[in-house]
Amino acid sequence: MTLRPTQDGAASRLLIVGPQGSGKGTQGIRIAEAFGIPAISTGDVFRGAVAAGTELGLQVQAIIAAGDLVSDELTSAVVRDRLAQPDAAHGFLLDGYPRNLAQVRSLDEFLDGRGQELDAVIELDVPRDESIARLSLRATEQGRTDDTEEVIANRLAIYERETSPILDVYRDRGIVDVIDGLGSLDEITDRVIAALEARGMSRPAAA
Ligand code: ADP
């Protein structure tokens, strides 16, 4: 394994990938906190816009409800805006973006322009049956409108078809860590932190 030092030393630019129900949202927040970087979830940004009734929200509402993907153009513009904010200057953890090959190219272009690159991609590995069981539970608990059986099936199919291939691209770059996503929340967080530390990433010293 080759260690690739980041240009600005302490930066950690991370992506977490996993099927719906893999727990990537929860783990993303925990890992971002551990490394002192913002967790940026496109799903959360879109849901927030819908809830607030903004123009972006109105544009994406029906698409999200059907479990389809928002256009690459709109999604990439939203992410670029977010990544340009000062708190993301020294690292970030992306959750839910990039989600297909076109978005990978768009992110590469944006980061290239800033002399940056992704440092690591965490692939949360969870068997399909387990993801479906977790999603059904979340549907009852949180009442997310895109957690109905039919919409879940659509989102999982899109994941297999469009999102899985992005992992091959990142694997070729040698930056993917496959993490077993079964176990307690703490166990999984610890596994991810250990994998990132093995890549030379360091957490900020405890206050
Ligand atoms: P999940 O991964 O469980 O489907 P997310 O919270 O990541 O949930 O995303 C919810 C919805 O937001 C997606 O179904 C899609 O409509 C939209 N979305 C999120 N990220 C993207 C993206 N990168 N490209 C296009 N649409 C997206």
Coordinates of C-alpha atoms and ligand atoms in Angstrom, one line a residue:
M1 CA 0.0 0.0 0.0
T2 CA 1.3 3.4 -0.8
L3 CA 0.8 6.3 1.5
R4 CA -0.2 9.5 -0.3
P5 CA 0.6 12.6 1.7
T6 CA -2.0 15.3 1.2
Q7 CA -0.7 18.7 0.1
D8 CA -1.7 20.4 3.2
G9 CA -0.7 17.8 5.7
A10 CA -3.6 17.5 8.1
A11 CA -6.4 17.5 5.5
S12 CA -8.6 14.5 5.2
R13 CA -10.8 14.4 2.2
L14 CA -13.1 11.4 2.6
L15 CA -16.0 9.7 0.9
I16 CA -18.2 7.1 2.5
V17 CA -20.1 4.7 0.2
G18 CA -22.5 2.0 0.9
P19 CA -25.9 0.8 -0.1
Q20 CA -29.1 2.3 1.4
G21 CA -29.4 1.0 4.9
S22 CA -25.7 0.4 5.3
G23 CA -25.5 3.0 8.1
K24 CA -23.3 5.3 6.1
G25 CA -25.1 8.5 7.3
T26 CA -24.6 7.6 10.9
Q27 CA -21.0 6.5 10.5
G28 CA -20.3 9.5 8.3
I29 CA -21.2 11.9 11.1
R30 CA -19.2 10.0 13.7
I31 CA -16.1 9.8 11.5
A32 CA -16.3 13.4 10.4
E33 CA -16.5 14.3 14.1
A34 CA -13.5 12.2 15.0
F35 CA -11.4 13.9 12.3
G36 CA -12.7 17.4 12.9
I37 CA -14.1 17.9 9.4
P38 CA -17.7 18.6 8.2
A39 CA -19.9 15.7 7.1
I40 CA -21.6 16.7 3.9
S41 CA -24.6 14.6 2.9
T42 CA -26.4 15.4 -0.3
G43 CA -29.5 13.6 0.9
D44 CA -29.6 15.8 4.0
V45 CA -29.0 18.9 1.9
F46 CA -31.9 18.0 -0.4
R47 CA -34.2 17.0 2.5
G48 CA -33.4 20.2 4.3
A49 CA -34.3 22.2 1.2
V50 CA -37.6 20.4 0.8
A51 CA -38.5 20.9 4.4
A52 CA -37.6 24.6 4.2
G53 CA -39.6 25.0 0.9
T54 CA -36.7 26.7 -0.9
E55 CA -36.5 26.8 -4.7
L56 CA -34.0 23.9 -4.6
G57 CA -36.5 22.0 -2.5
L58 CA -39.3 22.5 -4.9
Q59 CA -37.1 21.3 -7.8
V60 CA -36.1 18.1 -6.1
Q61 CA -39.1 17.1 -4.0
A62 CA -40.8 14.8 -6.5
I63 CA -37.5 13.2 -7.6
I64 CA -36.5 12.3 -4.1
A65 CA -40.0 10.9 -3.3
A66 CA -39.6 8.5 -6.2
G67 CA -36.1 7.5 -5.2
D68 CA -34.7 8.7 -8.5
L69 CA -31.5 10.7 -8.8
V70 CA -31.5 14.5 -8.9
S71 CA -29.7 15.7 -12.1
D72 CA -25.9 15.6 -12.1
E73 CA -25.7 19.3 -12.9
L74 CA -27.9 20.4 -10.0
T75 CA -26.3 18.0 -7.5
S76 CA -22.7 18.9 -8.6
A77 CA -23.5 22.6 -8.3
V78 CA -24.9 22.1 -4.8
V79 CA -21.8 20.2 -3.7
R80 CA -19.4 22.7 -5.2
D81 CA -21.1 25.5 -3.3
R82 CA -20.8 23.5 -0.1
L83 CA -17.2 22.5 -0.6
A84 CA -16.2 26.1 -1.3
Q85 CA -17.3 27.1 2.2
P86 CA -14.4 27.8 4.7
D87 CA -15.1 24.9 7.0
A88 CA -14.4 22.5 4.2
A89 CA -11.0 24.0 3.3
H90 CA -9.1 21.5 5.4
G91 CA -11.0 18.4 4.7
F92 CA -14.5 17.0 4.5
L93 CA -16.4 13.8 4.5
L94 CA -18.8 13.3 1.6
D95 CA -21.9 11.1 2.0
G96 CA -24.1 10.4 -1.1
Y97 CA -21.9 12.2 -3.6
P98 CA -20.4 11.2 -6.1
R99 CA -23.1 8.6 -6.8
N100 CA -22.3 7.8 -10.5
L101 CA -19.4 8.1 -12.9
A102 CA -20.4 11.6 -14.2
Q103 CA -20.3 12.9 -10.7
V104 CA -16.9 11.3 -10.1
R105 CA -15.6 13.3 -13.1
S106 CA -17.2 16.5 -11.9
L107 CA -15.7 16.1 -8.4
D108 CA -12.3 15.3 -9.8
E109 CA -12.4 18.4 -11.9
F110 CA -13.4 20.6 -9.0
L111 CA -10.7 19.2 -6.7
D112 CA -8.1 19.3 -9.4
G113 CA -8.8 23.0 -9.8
R114 CA -7.9 23.5 -6.2
G115 CA -4.8 21.2 -6.2
Q116 CA -6.7 18.7 -4.1
E117 CA -7.9 15.1 -4.3
L118 CA -9.8 12.5 -2.4
D119 CA -7.6 10.8 0.2
A120 CA -9.7 7.8 1.1
V121 CA -13.0 6.1 0.2
I122 CA -14.7 4.1 2.9
E123 CA -16.9 1.3 1.5
L124 CA -19.3 0.0 4.1
D125 CA -20.0 -3.6 3.4
V126 CA -23.4 -4.8 4.5
P127 CA -25.4 -7.8 3.1
R128 CA -28.5 -6.9 1.1
D129 CA -30.9 -8.6 3.5
E130 CA -29.5 -6.6 6.4
S131 CA -29.8 -3.3 4.5
I132 CA -33.4 -4.0 3.6
A133 CA -34.2 -5.0 7.2
R134 CA -32.7 -1.7 8.5
L135 CA -34.5 0.4 5.9
S136 CA -37.9 -1.1 6.9
L137 CA -37.1 -0.3 10.5
R138 CA -36.1 3.3 9.6
A139 CA -39.4 3.6 7.6
T140 CA -41.4 2.9 10.8
E141 CA -39.2 5.0 13.1
Q142 CA -38.5 8.1 11.0
G143 CA -41.3 8.0 8.4
R144 CA -39.1 9.0 5.5
T145 CA -41.3 9.3 2.5
D146 CA -38.7 7.6 0.3
D147 CA -38.6 4.5 2.5
T148 CA -41.6 2.6 1.1
E149 CA -40.9 -0.8 -0.3
E150 CA -41.2 0.2 -4.0
V151 CA -39.0 3.2 -3.6
I152 CA -36.4 1.3 -1.6
A153 CA -36.2 -1.3 -4.4
N154 CA -35.7 1.6 -6.9
R155 CA -32.9 3.1 -4.8
L156 CA -31.1 -0.2 -4.3
A157 CA -31.3 -0.9 -8.1
I158 CA -29.8 2.5 -8.9
Y159 CA -27.1 1.8 -6.3
E160 CA -26.1 -1.5 -8.0
R161 CA -26.2 0.0 -11.5
E162 CA -24.7 3.4 -11.0
T163 CA -23.0 3.7 -7.7
S164 CA -21.1 0.4 -7.4
P165 CA -19.0 1.2 -10.6
I166 CA -17.6 4.3 -8.9
L167 CA -15.8 2.0 -6.5
D168 CA -13.9 0.4 -9.3
V169 CA -12.5 3.8 -10.3
Y170 CA -11.4 4.6 -6.7
R171 CA -10.1 1.1 -6.3
D172 CA -7.8 1.6 -9.3
R173 CA -6.4 4.7 -7.4
G174 CA -5.7 2.5 -4.4
I175 CA -7.8 4.6 -2.0
V176 CA -10.7 2.3 -1.1
D177 CA -11.0 0.7 2.4
V178 CA -13.7 -2.0 2.6
I179 CA -15.1 -2.0 6.1
D180 CA -17.4 -4.7 7.6
G181 CA -20.6 -2.8 8.3
L182 CA -22.0 -5.5 10.7
G183 CA -21.5 -4.9 14.5
S184 CA -22.2 -2.3 17.0
L185 CA -22.0 1.4 16.0
D186 CA -18.8 1.8 18.0
E187 CA -17.2 -1.2 16.6
I188 CA -17.8 0.0 13.0
T189 CA -16.6 3.5 13.8
D190 CA -13.4 2.1 15.3
R191 CA -12.8 -0.1 12.3
V192 CA -13.1 2.9 10.0
I193 CA -10.8 5.1 12.2
A194 CA -8.2 2.3 12.3
A195 CA -8.2 2.0 8.5
L196 CA -7.9 5.8 8.0
E197 CA -5.1 6.0 10.6
A198 CA -3.3 3.1 8.7
R199 CA -3.3 5.5 5.7
G200 CA -1.5 8.1 7.7
M201 CA -4.5 10.2 8.6
S202 CA -4.4 11.7 12.0
R203 CA -7.2 12.9 14.3
P204 CA -6.9 16.3 15.9
A205 CA -5.5 16.0 19.5
A206 CA -8.3 15.8 22.1
A207 CA -9.0 19.2 23.7
Ligands
ADP1 P1 -30.2 6.9 0.3 O1 -28.7 6.8 0.0 O2 -30.6 6.1 1.5 O3 -31.1 6.7 -0.9 P2 -29.7 9.8 0.6 O4 -30.1 10.5 1.8 O5 -28.3 9.6 0.3 O6 -30.5 8.4 0.8 O7 -30.4 10.4 -0.7 C1 -31.8 10.6 -0.8 C2 -32.2 11.1 -2.2 O8 -31.5 12.3 -2.5 C3 -31.8 10.1 -3.3 O9 -32.7 9.1 -3.5 C4 -31.7 11.1 -4.5 O10 -33.0 11.4 -4.9 C5 -31.2 12.3 -3.9 N1 -29.7 12.4 -4.0 C6 -28.8 12.3 -2.9 N2 -27.5 12.3 -3.4 C7 -27.6 12.4 -4.7 C8 -26.6 12.5 -5.8 N3 -25.3 12.5 -5.5 N4 -27.1 12.6 -7.0 C9 -28.4 12.6 -7.3 N5 -29.3 12.5 -6.4 C10 -29.0 12.5 -5.1

